[in-house]
Coordinates of C-alpha atoms in Angstrom, one line a residue:
X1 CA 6.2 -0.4 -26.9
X2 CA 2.7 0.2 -27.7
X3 CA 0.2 3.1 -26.8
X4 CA -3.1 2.9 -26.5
X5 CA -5.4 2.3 -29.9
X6 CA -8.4 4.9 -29.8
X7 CA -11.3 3.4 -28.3
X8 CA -14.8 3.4 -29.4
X9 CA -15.8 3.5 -25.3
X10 CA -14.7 4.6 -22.6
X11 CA -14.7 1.4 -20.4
X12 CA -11.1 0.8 -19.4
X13 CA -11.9 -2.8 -18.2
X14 CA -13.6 -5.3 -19.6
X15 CA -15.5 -8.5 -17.7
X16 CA -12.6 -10.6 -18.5
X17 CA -9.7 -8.6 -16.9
X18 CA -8.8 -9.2 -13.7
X19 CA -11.0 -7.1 -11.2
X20 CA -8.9 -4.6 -9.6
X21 CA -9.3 -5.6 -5.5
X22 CA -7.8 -8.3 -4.2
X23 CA -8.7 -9.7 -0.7
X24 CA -7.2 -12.1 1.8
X25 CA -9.4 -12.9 5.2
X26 CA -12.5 -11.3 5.2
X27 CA -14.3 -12.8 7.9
X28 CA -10.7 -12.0 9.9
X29 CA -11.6 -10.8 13.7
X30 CA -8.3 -9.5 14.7
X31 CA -7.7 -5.9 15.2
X32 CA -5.4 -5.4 12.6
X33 CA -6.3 -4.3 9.2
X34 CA -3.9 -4.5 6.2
X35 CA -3.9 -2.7 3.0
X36 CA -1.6 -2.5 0.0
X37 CA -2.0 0.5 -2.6
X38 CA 0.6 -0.5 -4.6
X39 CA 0.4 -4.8 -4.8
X40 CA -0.1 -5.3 -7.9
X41 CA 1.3 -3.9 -11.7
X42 CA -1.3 -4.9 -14.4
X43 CA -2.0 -2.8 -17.0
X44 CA -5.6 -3.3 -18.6
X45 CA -5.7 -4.0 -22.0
X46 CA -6.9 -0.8 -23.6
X47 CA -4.4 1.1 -22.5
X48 CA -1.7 -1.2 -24.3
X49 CA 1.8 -1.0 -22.4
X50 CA 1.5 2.8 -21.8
X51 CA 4.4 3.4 -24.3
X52 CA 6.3 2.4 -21.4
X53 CA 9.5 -0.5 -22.2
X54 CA 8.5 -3.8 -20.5
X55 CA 11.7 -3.4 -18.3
X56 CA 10.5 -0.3 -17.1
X57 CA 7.3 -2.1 -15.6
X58 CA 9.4 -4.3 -13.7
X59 CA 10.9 -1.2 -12.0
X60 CA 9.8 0.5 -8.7
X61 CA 7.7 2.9 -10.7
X62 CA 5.4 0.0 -12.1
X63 CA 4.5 -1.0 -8.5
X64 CA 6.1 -1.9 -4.7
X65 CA 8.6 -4.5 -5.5
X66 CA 8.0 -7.6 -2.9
X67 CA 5.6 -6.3 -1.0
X68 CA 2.4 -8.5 -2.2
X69 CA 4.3 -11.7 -1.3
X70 CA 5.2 -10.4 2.1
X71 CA 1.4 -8.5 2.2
X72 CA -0.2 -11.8 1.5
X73 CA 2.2 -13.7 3.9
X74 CA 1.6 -11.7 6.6
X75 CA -2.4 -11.6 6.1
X76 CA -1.9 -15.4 6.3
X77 CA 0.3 -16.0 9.3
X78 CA -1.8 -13.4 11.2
X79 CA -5.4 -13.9 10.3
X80 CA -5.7 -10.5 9.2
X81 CA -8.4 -8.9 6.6
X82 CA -6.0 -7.9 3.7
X83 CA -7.5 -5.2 1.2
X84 CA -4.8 -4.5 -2.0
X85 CA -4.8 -3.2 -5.4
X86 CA -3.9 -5.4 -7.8
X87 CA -3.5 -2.6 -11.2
X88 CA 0.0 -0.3 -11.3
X89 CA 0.3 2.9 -9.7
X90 CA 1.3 4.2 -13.6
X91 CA -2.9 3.5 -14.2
X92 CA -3.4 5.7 -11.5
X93 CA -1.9 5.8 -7.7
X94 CA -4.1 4.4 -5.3
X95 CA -2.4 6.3 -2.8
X96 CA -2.4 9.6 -4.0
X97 CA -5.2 12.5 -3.7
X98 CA -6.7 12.8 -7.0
X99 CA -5.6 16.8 -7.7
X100 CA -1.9 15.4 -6.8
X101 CA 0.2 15.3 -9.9
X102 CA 1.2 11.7 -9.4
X103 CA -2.0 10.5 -9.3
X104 CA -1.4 10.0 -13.4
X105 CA 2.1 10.6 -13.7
X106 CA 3.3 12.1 -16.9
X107 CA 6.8 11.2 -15.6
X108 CA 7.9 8.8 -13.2
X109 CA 11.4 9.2 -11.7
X110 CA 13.1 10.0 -15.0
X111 CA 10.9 7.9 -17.3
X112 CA 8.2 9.5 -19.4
X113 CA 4.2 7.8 -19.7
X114 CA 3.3 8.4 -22.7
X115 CA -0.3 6.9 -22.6
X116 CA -0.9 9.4 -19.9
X117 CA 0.0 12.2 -21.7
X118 CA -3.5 14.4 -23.1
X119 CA -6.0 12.4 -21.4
X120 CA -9.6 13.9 -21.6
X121 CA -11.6 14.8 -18.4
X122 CA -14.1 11.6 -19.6
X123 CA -10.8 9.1 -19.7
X124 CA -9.3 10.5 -16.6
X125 CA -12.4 9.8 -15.1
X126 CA -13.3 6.5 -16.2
X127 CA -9.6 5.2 -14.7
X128 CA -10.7 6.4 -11.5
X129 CA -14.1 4.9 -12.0
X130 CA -12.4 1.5 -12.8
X131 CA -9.6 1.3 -10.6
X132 CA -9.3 3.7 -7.7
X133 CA -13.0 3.7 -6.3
X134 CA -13.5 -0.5 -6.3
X135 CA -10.4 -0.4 -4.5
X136 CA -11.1 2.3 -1.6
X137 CA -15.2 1.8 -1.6
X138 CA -14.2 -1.6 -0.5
X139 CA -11.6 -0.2 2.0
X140 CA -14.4 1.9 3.5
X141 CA -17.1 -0.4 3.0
X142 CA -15.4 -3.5 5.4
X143 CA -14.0 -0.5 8.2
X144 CA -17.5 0.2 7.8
X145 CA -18.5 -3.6 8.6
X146 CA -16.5 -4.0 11.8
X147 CA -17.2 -0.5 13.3
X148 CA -21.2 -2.1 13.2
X149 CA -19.9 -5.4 14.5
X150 CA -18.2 -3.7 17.7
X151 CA -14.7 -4.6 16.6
X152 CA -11.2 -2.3 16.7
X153 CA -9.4 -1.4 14.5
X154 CA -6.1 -0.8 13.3
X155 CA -5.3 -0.1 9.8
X156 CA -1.0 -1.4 8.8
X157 CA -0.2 0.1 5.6
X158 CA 1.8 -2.0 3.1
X159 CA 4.7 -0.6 1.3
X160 CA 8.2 -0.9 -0.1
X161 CA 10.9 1.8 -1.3
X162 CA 14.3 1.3 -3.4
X163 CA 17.6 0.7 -1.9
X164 CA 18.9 4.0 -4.3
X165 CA 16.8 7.4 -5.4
X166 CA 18.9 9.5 -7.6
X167 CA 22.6 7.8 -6.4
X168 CA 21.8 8.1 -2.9
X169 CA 21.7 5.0 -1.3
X170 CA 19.3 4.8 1.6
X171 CA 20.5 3.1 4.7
X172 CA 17.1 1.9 6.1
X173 CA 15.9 -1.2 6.2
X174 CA 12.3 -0.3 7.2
X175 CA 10.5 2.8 8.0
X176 CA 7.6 3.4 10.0
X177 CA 5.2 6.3 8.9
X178 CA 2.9 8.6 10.2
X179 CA 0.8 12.3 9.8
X180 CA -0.8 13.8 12.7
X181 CA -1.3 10.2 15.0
X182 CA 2.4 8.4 15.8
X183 CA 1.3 6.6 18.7
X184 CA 1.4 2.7 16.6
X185 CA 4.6 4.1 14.4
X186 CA 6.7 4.8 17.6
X187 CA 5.6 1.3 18.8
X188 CA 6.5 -0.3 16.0
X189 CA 9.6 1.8 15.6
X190 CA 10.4 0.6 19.3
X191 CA 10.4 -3.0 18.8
X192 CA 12.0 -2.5 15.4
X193 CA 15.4 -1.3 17.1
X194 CA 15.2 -3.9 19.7
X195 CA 16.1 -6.3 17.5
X196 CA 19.4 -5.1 17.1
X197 CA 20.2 -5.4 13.5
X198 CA 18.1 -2.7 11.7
X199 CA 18.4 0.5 10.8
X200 CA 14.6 2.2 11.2
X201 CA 12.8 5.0 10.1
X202 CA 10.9 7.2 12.0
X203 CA 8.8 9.2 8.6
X204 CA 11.6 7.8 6.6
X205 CA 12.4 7.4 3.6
X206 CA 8.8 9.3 3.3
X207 CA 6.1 10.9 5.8
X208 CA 2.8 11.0 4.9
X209 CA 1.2 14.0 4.1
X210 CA -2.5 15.1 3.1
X211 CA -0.8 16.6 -0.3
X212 CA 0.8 13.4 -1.1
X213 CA -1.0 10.3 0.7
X214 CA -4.7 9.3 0.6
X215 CA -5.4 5.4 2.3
X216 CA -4.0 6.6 6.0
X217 CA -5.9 10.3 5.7
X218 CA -8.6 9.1 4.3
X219 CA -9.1 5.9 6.2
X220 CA -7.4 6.1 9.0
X221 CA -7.0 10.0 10.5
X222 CA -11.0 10.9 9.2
X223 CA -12.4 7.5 11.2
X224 CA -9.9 8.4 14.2
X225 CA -8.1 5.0 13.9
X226 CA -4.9 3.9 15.1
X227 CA -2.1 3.1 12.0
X228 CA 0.8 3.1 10.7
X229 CA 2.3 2.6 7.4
X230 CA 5.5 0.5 6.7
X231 CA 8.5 0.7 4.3
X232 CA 10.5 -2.2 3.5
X233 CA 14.1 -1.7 1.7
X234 CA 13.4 -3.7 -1.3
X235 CA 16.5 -5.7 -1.8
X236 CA 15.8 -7.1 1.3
X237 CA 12.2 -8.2 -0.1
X238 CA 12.8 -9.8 -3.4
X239 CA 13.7 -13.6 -2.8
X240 CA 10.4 -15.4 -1.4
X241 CA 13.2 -16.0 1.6
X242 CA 13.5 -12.1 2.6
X243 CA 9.8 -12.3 1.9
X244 CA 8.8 -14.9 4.3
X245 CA 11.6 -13.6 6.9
X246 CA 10.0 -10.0 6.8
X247 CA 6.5 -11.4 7.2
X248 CA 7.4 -13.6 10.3
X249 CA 9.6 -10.5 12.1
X250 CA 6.0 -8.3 11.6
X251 CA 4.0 -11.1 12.4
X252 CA 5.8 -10.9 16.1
X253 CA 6.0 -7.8 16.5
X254 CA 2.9 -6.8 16.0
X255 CA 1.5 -9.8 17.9
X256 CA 3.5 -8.0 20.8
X257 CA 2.0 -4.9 20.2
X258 CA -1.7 -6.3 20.0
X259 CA -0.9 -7.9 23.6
X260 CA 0.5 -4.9 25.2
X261 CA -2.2 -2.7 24.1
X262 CA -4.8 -5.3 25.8
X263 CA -2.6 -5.0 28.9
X264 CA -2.5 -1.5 29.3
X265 CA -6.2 -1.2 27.9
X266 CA -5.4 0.7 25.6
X267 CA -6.9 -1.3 22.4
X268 CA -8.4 1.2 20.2
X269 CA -12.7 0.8 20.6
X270 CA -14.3 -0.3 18.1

């Protein structure tokens, strides 16, 4: 394990490192929009490993275990514009309001950050800076795109939870989330049960929450878009086969969604 060496600047990355926003589709035209705060778990070079054990950044608290594959799968199969973040939540959570405390956790679950600990103002800044705002100033910056080119919107959420949180086992296989607006959630929740073999969520294993979430209040509830965001169990997410089985079960179902909203006319405007 190795912390961070004292740096002459402030930059935390450099023209090399791999830029933190990753995109799938751009040019998409379908309604649904996908991002996915938690894709990725680099660690830029200046801040060393974080004095974090590598094993430790293979864990759930490094980043969403399987989701990228079944984010990027899904962006694929569906033709949809997908936005993710391709640094670890330990940097800084790109889903978390930036007076939260986990936005740069001292302690995740039961394991201590040591390269987080005694950060200046200037270097809690400059992670923000580097990180965080490329990611959501491009989020905001394409909703802002196809609100001028006449086309709706709804934003999907990306995200995955562990089977166990401290030795209670969680018996869903997917969750579908929601603040103030449930109308897609309860859709999606719907179709979900239909299928007969799945135990869903409805705000579970988390709800969203102004304190504790920042894509779907920021993004979604301020620009009066329809959303959701969605959990995946990740055991059932870490072979490429779960992945591509979850990808193609979403890929219908929201397919079904998009055509009974046009039926009833009730496609969100633009």
């Amino acid at each position: 394990m190795a912390l961070p060496a004292p740096a002459d600047t402030l930059r935390l990355l450099e023209d090399d490192e791999v830029p933190p926003v990753l995109e799938e589709n751009p040019g998409s035209r379908s309604p649904f929009f996908f991002t996915c705060d938690h894709y990725g778990r680099l660690i830029p070079r200046a801040l060393g490993d974080l004095g974090v054990h590598a094993g430790e950044l293979e864990r759930h608290i490094a980043w969403d275990i399987g989701i990228a594959e079944v984010a990027t799968w899904l962006a694929k199969e569906m033709d949809v514009h997908l936005i993710a973040q391709r640094y670890s939540r330990l940097v800084i959570d790109c889903n978390r309001p930036f007076d939260s405390p986990g936005s740069i956790p001292l302690i995740s679950e039961a394991t201590e950050i040591p390269g987080n600990g005694g950060l200046t103002r200037e270097q809690v800044a400059e992670r923000r800076r580097a990180v965080f705002l490329p990611y959501h100033s491009r989020i905001a910056q394409a909703l802002d795109a196809r609100k001028a080119s006449g086309l709706p919107t709804i934003l999907v959420s990306l995200h995955s939870f562990t089977p166990v949180y401290a030795g209670i086992a969680r018996p869903w296989h997917i969750g579908t989330l929601y603040n103030r607006d449930d109308r897609l959630p309860h859709l999606l929740r719907d179709k979900l049960r239909l299928e007969g073999d799945l135990v869903v969520g409805d705000n579970e294993p988390y709800a969203v929450s102004d304190a504790t979430d920042y894509t779907i209040p920021v993004h979604a509830e301020k620009r009066g878009l329809m959303h959701t965001g969605i959990e995946i169990r990740q055991d059932l997410i870490s072979d490429q086969s779960g992945q591509h089985q979850w990808a193609e079960r979403l890929s219908r179902l929201l397919r079904e969604i998009e055509e009974g909203l046009h039926a009833r006319k009730l496609m969100p405007a633009e």
